[in-house]
Coordinates of C-alpha atoms in Angstrom, one line a residue:
M2 CA 0.0 0.0 0.0
A3 CA 1.1 3.5 -0.7
E4 CA 1.5 6.3 1.8
S5 CA -1.1 9.0 1.5
P6 CA 0.0 12.0 -0.6
F7 CA -2.5 14.1 1.3
K8 CA -1.2 15.9 4.4
F9 CA -4.6 17.1 5.6
C10 CA -8.2 16.2 4.8
S11 CA -9.7 18.7 2.4
D12 CA -13.0 18.5 4.3
C13 CA -12.1 18.6 8.0
G14 CA -8.4 19.3 8.1
A15 CA -7.5 16.1 10.1
N16 CA -4.2 14.3 9.2
D17 CA -5.1 10.7 10.1
W18 CA -5.7 8.3 7.2
I19 CA -7.2 5.0 6.5
I20 CA -5.5 3.6 3.4
R21 CA -8.1 1.5 1.5
S22 CA -6.0 0.9 -1.6
D23 CA -3.2 2.6 -3.7
R24 CA -5.8 5.0 -4.9
E25 CA -8.3 5.5 -2.0
F26 CA -7.5 7.4 1.2
V27 CA -10.2 7.9 3.8
C28 CA -10.0 10.5 6.5
A29 CA -10.1 8.8 9.9
G30 CA -11.7 11.9 11.4
C31 CA -14.7 12.5 9.2
G32 CA -14.7 9.6 6.7
F33 CA -14.2 11.9 3.7
R34 CA -12.8 9.8 0.8
H35 CA -9.9 11.1 -1.2
F36 CA -8.9 9.4 -4.5
I37 CA -5.8 9.3 -6.7
T38 CA -6.8 9.4 -10.3
P39 CA -4.5 9.5 -13.4
I40 CA -3.3 12.9 -14.4
P41 CA -3.6 13.6 -18.2
A42 CA -0.4 14.6 -20.0
A43 CA 0.3 15.4 -23.6
V44 CA 3.5 14.3 -25.3
A45 CA 4.8 15.3 -28.7
L46 CA 6.5 13.1 -31.3
I47 CA 8.0 15.7 -33.7
L48 CA 9.3 14.4 -37.0
D49 CA 11.0 16.2 -39.8
A50 CA 10.9 15.6 -43.5
Q51 CA 13.5 12.9 -43.2
D52 CA 11.5 11.1 -40.5
R53 CA 13.9 12.0 -37.8
I54 CA 12.5 12.5 -34.3
L55 CA 13.2 15.3 -31.8
I56 CA 14.4 13.9 -28.5
I57 CA 15.2 16.1 -25.5
R58 CA 17.6 15.6 -22.5
R59 CA 15.7 16.6 -19.4
A60 CA 17.1 19.5 -17.4
H61 CA 15.1 18.7 -14.2
E62 CA 13.8 15.9 -12.0
P63 CA 12.3 13.5 -12.4
G64 CA 14.7 12.0 -14.9
L65 CA 17.4 14.8 -14.8
G66 CA 19.8 14.1 -17.6
K67 CA 17.7 11.3 -19.1
L68 CA 16.0 11.4 -22.5
G69 CA 12.4 12.4 -23.1
L70 CA 9.9 13.8 -25.5
P71 CA 8.4 17.3 -25.2
G72 CA 5.4 17.1 -23.0
G73 CA 3.7 17.8 -19.8
V74 CA 0.4 18.1 -17.8
I75 CA -2.7 19.2 -19.7
E76 CA -3.9 22.4 -18.2
P77 CA -7.6 23.3 -17.5
G78 CA -9.3 24.4 -20.7
E79 CA -6.8 22.7 -23.0
T80 CA -7.2 19.8 -25.3
G81 CA -4.5 17.3 -25.7
E82 CA -3.4 18.9 -29.0
M83 CA -3.3 22.3 -27.4
A84 CA -1.2 21.0 -24.5
A85 CA 1.2 19.2 -26.9
A86 CA 1.6 22.5 -28.9
R87 CA 2.2 24.6 -25.7
E88 CA 4.6 22.1 -24.1
T89 CA 6.6 21.8 -27.4
R90 CA 6.8 25.6 -27.7
E91 CA 7.8 26.1 -24.0
E92 CA 10.4 23.3 -24.1
T93 CA 11.9 23.6 -27.6
G94 CA 10.8 26.9 -29.1
L95 CA 9.0 25.1 -32.0
D96 CA 5.8 27.0 -32.5
L97 CA 3.3 24.8 -34.2
P98 CA -0.5 25.2 -34.0
A99 CA -2.6 22.7 -32.1
S100 CA -4.1 21.6 -35.5
A101 CA -0.6 20.3 -36.5
Y102 CA -0.8 17.5 -33.9
T103 CA -2.5 14.2 -34.7
Y104 CA -3.4 11.7 -31.9
V105 CA -1.3 8.5 -31.9
C106 CA -1.9 6.6 -28.7
T107 CA -2.4 6.7 -24.9
L108 CA 0.0 5.0 -22.5
N109 CA 0.2 4.7 -18.7
N110 CA 3.1 6.4 -16.9
R111 CA 4.2 7.1 -13.3
Y112 CA 5.6 10.5 -12.4
L113 CA 7.4 11.4 -9.1
F114 CA 6.2 14.8 -7.9
Q115 CA 6.5 16.2 -4.5
G116 CA 7.5 12.9 -3.0
F117 CA 4.6 10.9 -4.4
V118 CA 4.5 8.7 -7.6
W119 CA 1.4 9.9 -9.4
P120 CA -0.2 7.8 -12.2
T121 CA -0.5 9.7 -15.5
L122 CA -2.2 9.0 -18.8
D123 CA 0.2 10.1 -21.5
L124 CA -1.6 11.1 -24.7
F125 CA 0.9 11.0 -27.6
Y126 CA 0.5 13.2 -30.7
V127 CA 2.7 13.4 -33.8
A128 CA 3.5 16.6 -35.7
R129 CA 5.7 17.2 -38.6
V130 CA 8.1 20.0 -39.4
P131 CA 10.2 20.5 -42.6
D132 CA 13.3 20.7 -40.5
F133 CA 14.5 21.5 -36.9
G134 CA 16.1 24.9 -37.8
D135 CA 13.8 26.8 -35.4
L136 CA 14.8 25.0 -32.3
N137 CA 15.4 27.3 -29.3
P138 CA 15.3 25.0 -26.2
D139 CA 14.6 26.5 -22.8
P140 CA 17.6 25.6 -20.6
A141 CA 15.4 25.2 -17.5
E142 CA 13.6 22.4 -19.3
V143 CA 16.1 21.0 -21.8
M144 CA 19.8 20.3 -21.4
E145 CA 20.2 19.1 -25.0
T146 CA 18.3 18.2 -28.1
L147 CA 18.9 15.2 -30.3
I148 CA 17.6 14.7 -33.8
C149 CA 17.6 10.9 -34.5
P150 CA 16.4 8.5 -37.1
L151 CA 13.7 6.5 -35.4
D152 CA 15.7 3.3 -35.5
E153 CA 18.7 5.0 -33.7
V154 CA 16.8 6.4 -30.7
P155 CA 18.5 5.1 -27.5
L156 CA 15.4 3.7 -25.9
A157 CA 17.2 2.5 -22.7
D158 CA 18.1 6.1 -21.9
F159 CA 14.6 7.4 -21.5
A160 CA 13.3 8.8 -18.2
F161 CA 9.9 7.3 -18.8
E162 CA 9.0 4.0 -20.3
S163 CA 5.8 5.5 -21.9
N164 CA 8.1 7.7 -24.1
A165 CA 10.2 4.7 -25.1
E166 CA 7.1 2.7 -26.0
A167 CA 5.7 5.5 -28.1
V168 CA 8.9 5.6 -30.1
R169 CA 8.8 1.8 -30.5
R170 CA 5.3 2.2 -31.9
M171 CA 6.4 4.9 -34.2
R172 CA 9.2 2.5 -35.4
A173 CA 6.7 -0.2 -36.0
H174 CA 4.5 2.2 -37.9
Q175 CA 7.4 3.3 -40.1
T176 CA 8.5 -0.2 -40.9
S177 CA 5.0 -1.3 -41.8
G178 CA 4.9 1.3 -44.5
R179 CA 2.0 3.2 -43.0
V180 CA 2.3 7.0 -43.0
L181 CA 1.5 9.1 -39.9

């Protein structure tokens, strides 16, 4: 069983928990039920005209120094495509409209934040650019950018298995002759 990520009950303020499962935490004081539900995140698979993919090296935890794809939590009022566009712009400087992103798949992930491993649902979107000439990475987010043919991406170096799996699926798509 997991430790509760909640310090105080949002109903009565008590800090005594009955842990029913990895996702349900009940306040021992008032019985109010708190749940952990997956957090939606959008992740971008950006390909150029040569079918090379943009990979980033993370500049912060979790996964400091490991590889990843541009992405992050979907904000209130955003669609997945809007979040993929915003996160790509914030992290890499590539400014593509939300309409440039096409849904690929959803994968489960786990993300350590403030001492608790939160479940996420990573929604992957693909977008294409002619080239990567407009890259301007934010050093607070990205240590390095790599432009790789899909079959040369070092999957073992990814911070998150969901990102590596999405690249695996892109490879399978590419070798099948289907176009994304």
